[in-house]
Structures are given as structure tokens and as C-alpha cells.
PDB file of C-alpha atoms in Angstrom:
ATOM      1  CA  MET F  21     -50.818  59.523 -23.464  1.00  0.00           C
ATOM      2  CA  GLU F  22     -54.572  58.768 -23.456  1.00  0.00           C
ATOM      3  CA  ASN F  23     -55.987  59.516 -19.992  1.00  0.00           C
ATOM      4  CA  VAL F  24     -59.614  58.633 -20.811  1.00  0.00           C
ATOM      5  CA  GLN F  25     -58.923  54.909 -20.451  1.00  0.00           C
ATOM      6  CA  LEU F  26     -56.223  55.078 -17.809  1.00  0.00           C
ATOM      7  CA  GLY F  27     -57.105  54.807 -14.134  1.00  0.00           C
ATOM      8  CA  ASP F  28     -55.336  56.637 -11.339  1.00  0.00           C
ATOM      9  CA  ASP F  29     -53.401  53.485 -10.490  1.00  0.00           C
ATOM     10  CA  VAL F  30     -51.853  53.327 -13.976  1.00  0.00           C
ATOM     11  CA  LEU F  31     -51.106  57.056 -14.066  1.00  0.00           C
ATOM     12  CA  TRP F  32     -49.626  56.880 -10.572  1.00  0.00           C
ATOM     13  CA  ALA F  33     -47.385  53.959 -11.525  1.00  0.00           C
ATOM     14  CA  ASP F  34     -46.164  56.011 -14.510  1.00  0.00           C
ATOM     15  CA  THR F  35     -45.646  59.027 -12.243  1.00  0.00           C
ATOM     16  CA  LEU F  36     -43.456  56.959  -9.936  1.00  0.00           C
ATOM     17  CA  LYS F  37     -41.349  56.092 -12.978  1.00  0.00           C
ATOM     18  CA  GLY F  38     -40.783  59.808 -13.592  1.00  0.00           C
ATOM     19  CA  ASP F  39     -43.524  60.472 -16.150  1.00  0.00           C
ATOM     20  CA  ALA F  40     -44.368  64.163 -15.637  1.00  0.00           C
ATOM     21  CA  GLU F  41     -47.234  63.970 -18.140  1.00  0.00           C
ATOM     22  CA  ALA F  42     -48.925  61.259 -16.040  1.00  0.00           C
ATOM     23  CA  PHE F  43     -48.663  63.482 -12.952  1.00  0.00           C
ATOM     24  CA  GLY F  44     -50.106  66.364 -14.981  1.00  0.00           C
ATOM     25  CA  LEU F  45     -53.060  64.205 -16.013  1.00  0.00           C
ATOM     26  CA  LEU F  46     -53.725  63.305 -12.380  1.00  0.00           C
ATOM     27  CA  TYR F  47     -53.567  67.002 -11.498  1.00  0.00           C
ATOM     28  CA  ASP F  48     -56.006  67.910 -14.272  1.00  0.00           C
ATOM     29  CA  ARG F  49     -58.350  65.080 -13.278  1.00  0.00           C
ATOM     30  CA  HIS F  50     -58.574  65.950  -9.564  1.00  0.00           C
ATOM     31  CA  ARG F  51     -57.731  69.667  -9.301  1.00  0.00           C
ATOM     32  CA  GLY F  52     -61.353  70.860  -9.409  1.00  0.00           C
ATOM     33  CA  ARG F  53     -62.620  68.455  -6.774  1.00  0.00           C
ATOM     34  CA  VAL F  54     -59.658  69.143  -4.474  1.00  0.00           C
ATOM     35  CA  PHE F  55     -60.211  72.901  -4.852  1.00  0.00           C
ATOM     36  CA  ARG F  56     -63.939  72.641  -4.043  1.00  0.00           C
ATOM     37  CA  HIS F  57     -63.109  70.541  -0.990  1.00  0.00           C
ATOM     38  CA  ALA F  58     -60.483  73.057   0.149  1.00  0.00           C
ATOM     39  CA  TYR F  59     -62.892  75.951  -0.425  1.00  0.00           C
ATOM     40  CA  ARG F  60     -65.531  74.392   1.838  1.00  0.00           C
ATOM     41  CA  LEU F  61     -62.988  73.876   4.601  1.00  0.00           C
ATOM     42  CA  ALA F  62     -60.904  77.029   4.270  1.00  0.00           C
ATOM     43  CA  GLY F  63     -63.785  79.440   3.818  1.00  0.00           C
ATOM     44  CA  GLY F  64     -62.205  81.529   1.078  1.00  0.00           C
ATOM     45  CA  ARG F  65     -60.767  81.357  -2.422  1.00  0.00           C
ATOM     46  CA  HIS F  66     -57.231  82.419  -1.539  1.00  0.00           C
ATOM     47  CA  ASP F  67     -56.820  79.815   1.212  1.00  0.00           C
ATOM     48  CA  ALA F  68     -58.470  77.185  -0.998  1.00  0.00           C
ATOM     49  CA  GLU F  69     -55.966  77.885  -3.772  1.00  0.00           C
ATOM     50  CA  ASP F  70     -53.110  77.601  -1.262  1.00  0.00           C
ATOM     51  CA  ALA F  71     -54.475  74.339   0.163  1.00  0.00           C
ATOM     52  CA  THR F  72     -54.937  72.863  -3.334  1.00  0.00           C
ATOM     53  CA  ALA F  73     -51.412  73.775  -4.390  1.00  0.00           C
ATOM     54  CA  THR F  74     -49.994  72.392  -1.152  1.00  0.00           C
ATOM     55  CA  ALA F  75     -51.891  69.109  -1.504  1.00  0.00           C
ATOM     56  CA  PHE F  76     -50.453  68.480  -4.975  1.00  0.00           C
ATOM     57  CA  LEU F  77     -47.005  69.566  -3.853  1.00  0.00           C
ATOM     58  CA  GLU F  78     -47.212  67.070  -0.973  1.00  0.00           C
ATOM     59  CA  LEU F  79     -48.435  64.407  -3.399  1.00  0.00           C
ATOM     60  CA  TRP F  80     -45.248  64.848  -5.402  1.00  0.00           C
ATOM     61  CA  ARG F  81     -42.968  65.341  -2.403  1.00  0.00           C
ATOM     62  CA  ARG F  82     -44.251  62.254  -0.552  1.00  0.00           C
ATOM     63  CA  ARG F  83     -44.871  60.140  -3.653  1.00  0.00           C
ATOM     64  CA  GLU F  84     -42.947  57.119  -2.341  1.00  0.00           C
ATOM     65  CA  ARG F  85     -45.310  56.893   0.685  1.00  0.00           C
ATOM     66  CA  VAL F  86     -48.662  57.667  -0.963  1.00  0.00           C
ATOM     67  CA  ARG F  87     -51.368  54.986  -0.745  1.00  0.00           C
ATOM     68  CA  LEU F  88     -54.128  54.666  -3.322  1.00  0.00           C
ATOM     69  CA  VAL F  89     -57.582  53.731  -2.021  1.00  0.00           C
ATOM     70  CA  GLY F  90     -59.652  51.640  -4.387  1.00  0.00           C
ATOM     71  CA  GLY F  91     -57.237  52.465  -7.192  1.00  0.00           C
ATOM     72  CA  SER F  92     -57.733  56.226  -6.720  1.00  0.00           C
ATOM     73  CA  ILE F  93     -55.337  58.947  -5.587  1.00  0.00           C
ATOM     74  CA  LEU F  94     -58.277  61.221  -4.665  1.00  0.00           C
ATOM     75  CA  PRO F  95     -58.811  60.032  -1.055  1.00  0.00           C
ATOM     76  CA  TRP F  96     -55.142  60.707  -0.254  1.00  0.00           C
ATOM     77  CA  LEU F  97     -55.416  64.158  -1.833  1.00  0.00           C
ATOM     78  CA  LEU F  98     -58.603  64.949   0.099  1.00  0.00           C
ATOM     79  CA  VAL F  99     -57.103  63.916   3.448  1.00  0.00           C
ATOM     80  CA  THR F 100     -54.008  66.013   2.726  1.00  0.00           C
ATOM     81  CA  THR F 101     -56.193  68.944   1.666  1.00  0.00           C
ATOM     82  CA  THR F 102     -58.176  68.645   4.895  1.00  0.00           C
ATOM     83  CA  ASN F 103     -54.977  68.805   6.946  1.00  0.00           C
ATOM     84  CA  THR F 104     -53.665  71.743   4.948  1.00  0.00           C
ATOM     85  CA  ALA F 105     -56.945  73.669   5.186  1.00  0.00           C
ATOM     86  CA  ARG F 106     -57.039  73.090   8.941  1.00  0.00           C
ATOM     87  CA  ASN F 107     -53.498  74.438   9.293  1.00  0.00           C
ATOM     88  CA  LEU F 108     -54.425  77.478   7.210  1.00  0.00           C
ATOM     89  CA  GLN F 109     -57.495  78.030   9.389  1.00  0.00           C
ATOM     90  CA  ARG F 110     -55.353  77.948  12.525  1.00  0.00           C
ATOM     91  CA  ALA F 111     -52.959  80.463  11.006  1.00  0.00           C
ATOM     92  CA  ARG F 112     -55.920  82.640  10.057  1.00  0.00           C
ATOM     93  CA  VAL F 113     -57.254  82.561  13.632  1.00  0.00           C
ATOM     94  CA  ARG F 114     -53.825  83.547  14.995  1.00  0.00           C
ATOM     95  CA  HIS F 115     -53.666  86.364  12.450  1.00  0.00           C
ATOM     96  CA  ARG F 116     -57.153  87.573  13.458  1.00  0.00           C
ATOM     97  CA  ARG F 117     -56.179  87.594  17.126  1.00  0.00           C
ATOM     98  CA  LEU F 118     -53.183  89.701  16.272  1.00  0.00           C
ATOM     99  CA  LEU F 119     -55.317  92.104  14.236  1.00  0.00           C
ATOM    100  CA  ASP F 120     -57.923  92.277  17.008  1.00  0.00           C
ATOM    101  CA  ALA F 121     -55.211  93.480  19.357  1.00  0.00           C
ATOM    102  CA  ILE F 122     -54.555  96.467  17.082  1.00  0.00           C
ATOM    103  CA  PRO F 123     -56.798  99.528  17.604  1.00  0.00           C
ATOM    104  CA  ARG F 124     -59.846  99.306  15.328  1.00  0.00           C
ATOM    105  CA  LEU F 125     -60.878 101.553  12.462  1.00  0.00           C
ATOM    106  CA  GLY F 126     -63.794 103.861  13.022  1.00  0.00           C
ATOM    107  CA  GLU F 127     -67.219 102.370  12.256  1.00  0.00           C
ATOM    108  CA  ALA F 128     -67.594 104.471   9.098  1.00  0.00           C
ATOM    109  CA  GLU F 129     -64.274 103.234   7.731  1.00  0.00           C
ATOM    110  CA  ALA F 130     -65.165  99.618   8.546  1.00  0.00           C
ATOM    111  CA  GLU F 131     -68.424  99.925   6.581  1.00  0.00           C
ATOM    112  CA  LEU F 132     -66.424 100.915   3.500  1.00  0.00           C
ATOM    113  CA  ASP F 133     -64.514  97.606   3.575  1.00  0.00           C
ATOM    114  CA  PRO F 134     -66.705  95.098   1.683  1.00  0.00           C
ATOM    115  CA  ALA F 135     -64.872  92.151   3.264  1.00  0.00           C
ATOM    116  CA  LEU F 136     -66.209  93.178   6.663  1.00  0.00           C
ATOM    117  CA  SER F 137     -69.829  93.232   5.531  1.00  0.00           C
ATOM    118  CA  ASN F 138     -69.881  90.230   3.197  1.00  0.00           C
ATOM    119  CA  HIS F 139     -72.620  87.876   4.451  1.00  0.00           C
ATOM    120  CA  ASP F 140     -71.341  84.871   2.475  1.00  0.00           C
ATOM    121  CA  GLN F 141     -67.848  85.250   3.903  1.00  0.00           C
ATOM    122  CA  SER F 142     -69.341  85.475   7.380  1.00  0.00           C
ATOM    123  CA  MET F 143     -71.275  82.252   6.823  1.00  0.00           C
ATOM    124  CA  ASN F 144     -68.161  80.507   5.438  1.00  0.00           C
ATOM    125  CA  ASP F 145     -66.204  81.691   8.476  1.00  0.00           C
ATOM    126  CA  GLU F 146     -68.846  80.328  10.857  1.00  0.00           C
ATOM    127  CA  VAL F 147     -68.829  76.936   9.142  1.00  0.00           C
ATOM    128  CA  ALA F 148     -65.013  76.850   9.104  1.00  0.00           C
ATOM    129  CA  GLN F 149     -64.939  77.758  12.812  1.00  0.00           C
ATOM    130  CA  ALA F 150     -67.436  74.998  13.588  1.00  0.00           C
ATOM    131  CA  LEU F 151     -65.283  72.496  11.693  1.00  0.00           C
ATOM    132  CA  ALA F 152     -62.252  73.671  13.683  1.00  0.00           C
ATOM    133  CA  VAL F 153     -63.726  72.148  16.884  1.00  0.00           C
ATOM    134  CA  LEU F 154     -63.243  68.662  15.463  1.00  0.00           C
ATOM    135  CA  LYS F 155     -60.221  66.519  16.124  1.00  0.00           C
ATOM    136  CA  PRO F 156     -58.019  66.148  13.019  1.00  0.00           C
ATOM    137  CA  LEU F 157     -59.099  62.549  12.351  1.00  0.00           C
ATOM    138  CA  ASP F 158     -62.780  63.444  12.753  1.00  0.00           C
ATOM    139  CA  LEU F 159     -62.386  66.391  10.393  1.00  0.00           C
ATOM    140  CA  ARG F 160     -60.843  64.090   7.793  1.00  0.00           C
ATOM    141  CA  LEU F 161     -63.766  61.676   8.114  1.00  0.00           C
ATOM    142  CA  ILE F 162     -66.405  64.423   7.934  1.00  0.00           C
ATOM    143  CA  SER F 163     -64.630  65.888   4.921  1.00  0.00           C
ATOM    144  CA  LEU F 164     -64.526  62.607   3.043  1.00  0.00           C
ATOM    145  CA  VAL F 165     -67.994  61.306   3.944  1.00  0.00           C
ATOM    146  CA  VAL F 166     -70.055  64.512   4.039  1.00  0.00           C
ATOM    147  CA  PHE F 167     -68.365  66.881   1.598  1.00  0.00           C
ATOM    148  CA  GLU F 168     -66.890  64.383  -0.841  1.00  0.00           C
ATOM    149  CA  GLU F 169     -69.627  61.747  -0.406  1.00  0.00           C
ATOM    150  CA  LEU F 170     -67.224  58.827  -0.161  1.00  0.00           C
ATOM    151  CA  PRO F 171     -68.708  55.646   1.314  1.00  0.00           C
ATOM    152  CA  LEU F 172     -67.824  55.270   4.989  1.00  0.00           C
ATOM    153  CA  PRO F 173     -65.659  52.135   4.432  1.00  0.00           C
ATOM    154  CA  ALA F 174     -63.573  53.952   1.778  1.00  0.00           C
ATOM    155  CA  ALA F 175     -63.171  56.996   4.025  1.00  0.00           C
ATOM    156  CA  ALA F 176     -62.176  54.748   6.925  1.00  0.00           C
ATOM    157  CA  GLU F 177     -59.546  53.072   4.765  1.00  0.00           C
ATOM    158  CA  ALA F 178     -58.255  56.448   3.572  1.00  0.00           C
ATOM    159  CA  VAL F 179     -57.650  57.641   7.137  1.00  0.00           C
ATOM    160  CA  GLY F 180     -56.401  54.265   8.378  1.00  0.00           C
ATOM    161  CA  ILE F 181     -59.144  53.093  10.771  1.00  0.00           C
ATOM    162  CA  SER F 182     -61.795  50.370  10.760  1.00  0.00           C
ATOM    163  CA  PRO F 183     -65.312  51.077   9.415  1.00  0.00           C
ATOM    164  CA  GLY F 184     -66.738  50.447  12.906  1.00  0.00           C
ATOM    165  CA  ALA F 185     -64.413  53.004  14.481  1.00  0.00           C
ATOM    166  CA  ALA F 186     -65.244  55.433  11.667  1.00  0.00           C
ATOM    167  CA  LYS F 187     -68.974  55.059  12.329  1.00  0.00           C
ATOM    168  CA  VAL F 188     -68.505  55.868  16.032  1.00  0.00           C
ATOM    169  CA  ARG F 189     -66.251  58.841  15.250  1.00  0.00           C
ATOM    170  CA  MET F 190     -68.765  60.165  12.679  1.00  0.00           C
ATOM    171  CA  HIS F 191     -71.565  60.033  15.257  1.00  0.00           C
ATOM    172  CA  ARG F 192     -69.513  61.984  17.798  1.00  0.00           C
ATOM    173  CA  ALA F 193     -68.332  64.470  15.176  1.00  0.00           C
ATOM    174  CA  ARG F 194     -71.940  65.133  14.081  1.00  0.00           C
ATOM    175  CA  GLN F 195     -72.875  65.948  17.673  1.00  0.00           C
ATOM    176  CA  LYS F 196     -69.926  68.339  18.064  1.00  0.00           C
ATOM    177  CA  LEU F 197     -70.729  70.095  14.787  1.00  0.00           C
ATOM    178  CA  LYS F 198     -74.379  70.507  15.693  1.00  0.00           C
ATOM    179  CA  ALA F 199     -73.356  72.125  18.978  1.00  0.00           C
ATOM    180  CA  ALA F 200     -70.717  74.343  17.323  1.00  0.00           C
ATOM    181  CA  LEU F 201     -72.804  75.630  14.403  1.00  0.00           C
ATOM    182  CA  PRO F 202     -74.922  78.713  15.036  1.00  0.00           C
ATOM    183  CA  ARG F 203     -78.607  77.799  15.082  1.00  0.00           C
ATOM    184  CA  SER F 204     -79.165  79.844  11.916  1.00  0.00           C
ATOM    185  CA  LEU F 205     -76.829  77.483  10.009  1.00  0.00           C
ATOM    186  CA  HIS F 206     -78.321  74.164  11.139  1.00  0.00           C
ATOM    187  CA  HIS F 207     -80.051  73.939   7.747  1.00  0.00           C
ATOM    188  CA  LEU F 208     -76.604  73.390   6.189  1.00  0.00           C
ATOM    189  CA  HIS F 209     -76.378  69.913   7.679  1.00  0.00           C
ATOM    190  CA  SER F 210     -76.286  67.319   4.943  1.00  0.00           C
ATOM    191  CA  PRO F 211     -78.143  64.003   5.363  1.00  0.00           C
ATOM    192  CA  ALA F 212     -74.819  62.396   6.302  1.00  0.00           C
ATOM    193  CA  LEU F 213     -74.484  64.837   9.183  1.00  0.00           C
ATOM    194  CA  LYS F 214     -78.058  64.308  10.326  1.00  0.00           C
ATOM    195  CA  GLY F 215     -78.228  60.558  10.135  1.00  0.00           C
ATOM    196  CA  ASP F 216     -76.320  57.348   9.919  1.00  0.00           C
ATOM    197  CA  PRO F 217     -73.463  57.687   7.410  1.00  0.00           C
ATOM    198  CA  SER F 218     -73.223  53.975   6.668  1.00  0.00           C
TER     199      SER F 218
END
């Protein structure tokens, strides 16, 4: 099967007919973008791999209810990835609380653990925590518009709201993120977070 010429809509129609190769081509086409999206939201490779796998599993499991947006399966995958990454983040926070309740290692032992001193991981954690303040629908919109650079009308359609409602929600979400991000990370704001996403 030649996938160069075939759009997602054609491959998805074949998938619904039971064509495993068509599903594999969709996976190959979108796996990298879904993983990068999950990595930004989850804050780590392991969680990003889990979120990516779960998104494609849900794509197959819920195939009879999946909606394509503009002939593409990607918006559905990105929304599902956002939800999965958020759930993983919540589980991670619960796990951290549990670990924080356990008596700590001595300072010298903690310095030997590279995960505890990794600056990049700390920054990813701070961004993920800031994103966690958003309502689920707002997180989906931010994810699609800011991280995946989808036009606002396409993102609105993907999450099932009007473009006008999406614009209002984006404005409020930007304000919440600005307040939640540490001042040292305000430079990470993309133009879509700083200004009008339309």
C-alpha cells in the first residue's frame, strides 16, 4: 500500500475495514509528533512513551467513535494524548506525595542521585505543574494551538467548541499559565501564549 499519496481519511477508512497495514501507516506517520507532544506535557521520556502508546491504543479501541478533523486523525490523537499525559501527571503527583511522606535520604545520598539534581528535569516538572492548573478543555486547547500550532478554528473543532468560545478560553488559559509559571520560565511563552491566538 502506497502511503505517500494516501491521506489520513483514506487510511482511516481502510483501518475501519480491518486493514492492519493502514493502521500501521497512520501510526508511523503520526508517532513522532504524538510523542513530542506527550513529552512536552508529561515532562519525561518514560511518561511520554506511555502516553503515546495509550493514545494509539485508544485510537484502535475507540475506532468506531473517532472523528477526523480536516481529514486528519492527528487532532484526535493530540487531544487523547493531552488527556493521557494529564492523567499520568496526576498519578505522578500522588506518587510524589506518597514518597514525600517517607523519611528522606541524607543530603549526601540525595546528591548522588542524578535525577534529583537534573536542571532540565526540574524545568520540565515546573512547566508540567503549571499546565496542571488548567481545566482539561483549556489544556487541550493550549496543547493544540501552542504546542502543535494548529489554527484556532481547527483546535476548536477538535475539542468540540466554537472558535469564539475557544478564543475566550485561550485568553483565560494564558493568564492562568502566566501566573502559574515561575518568573524564571516566563521566557518559555510562545507567541500564541503571549498574544492573540487567532
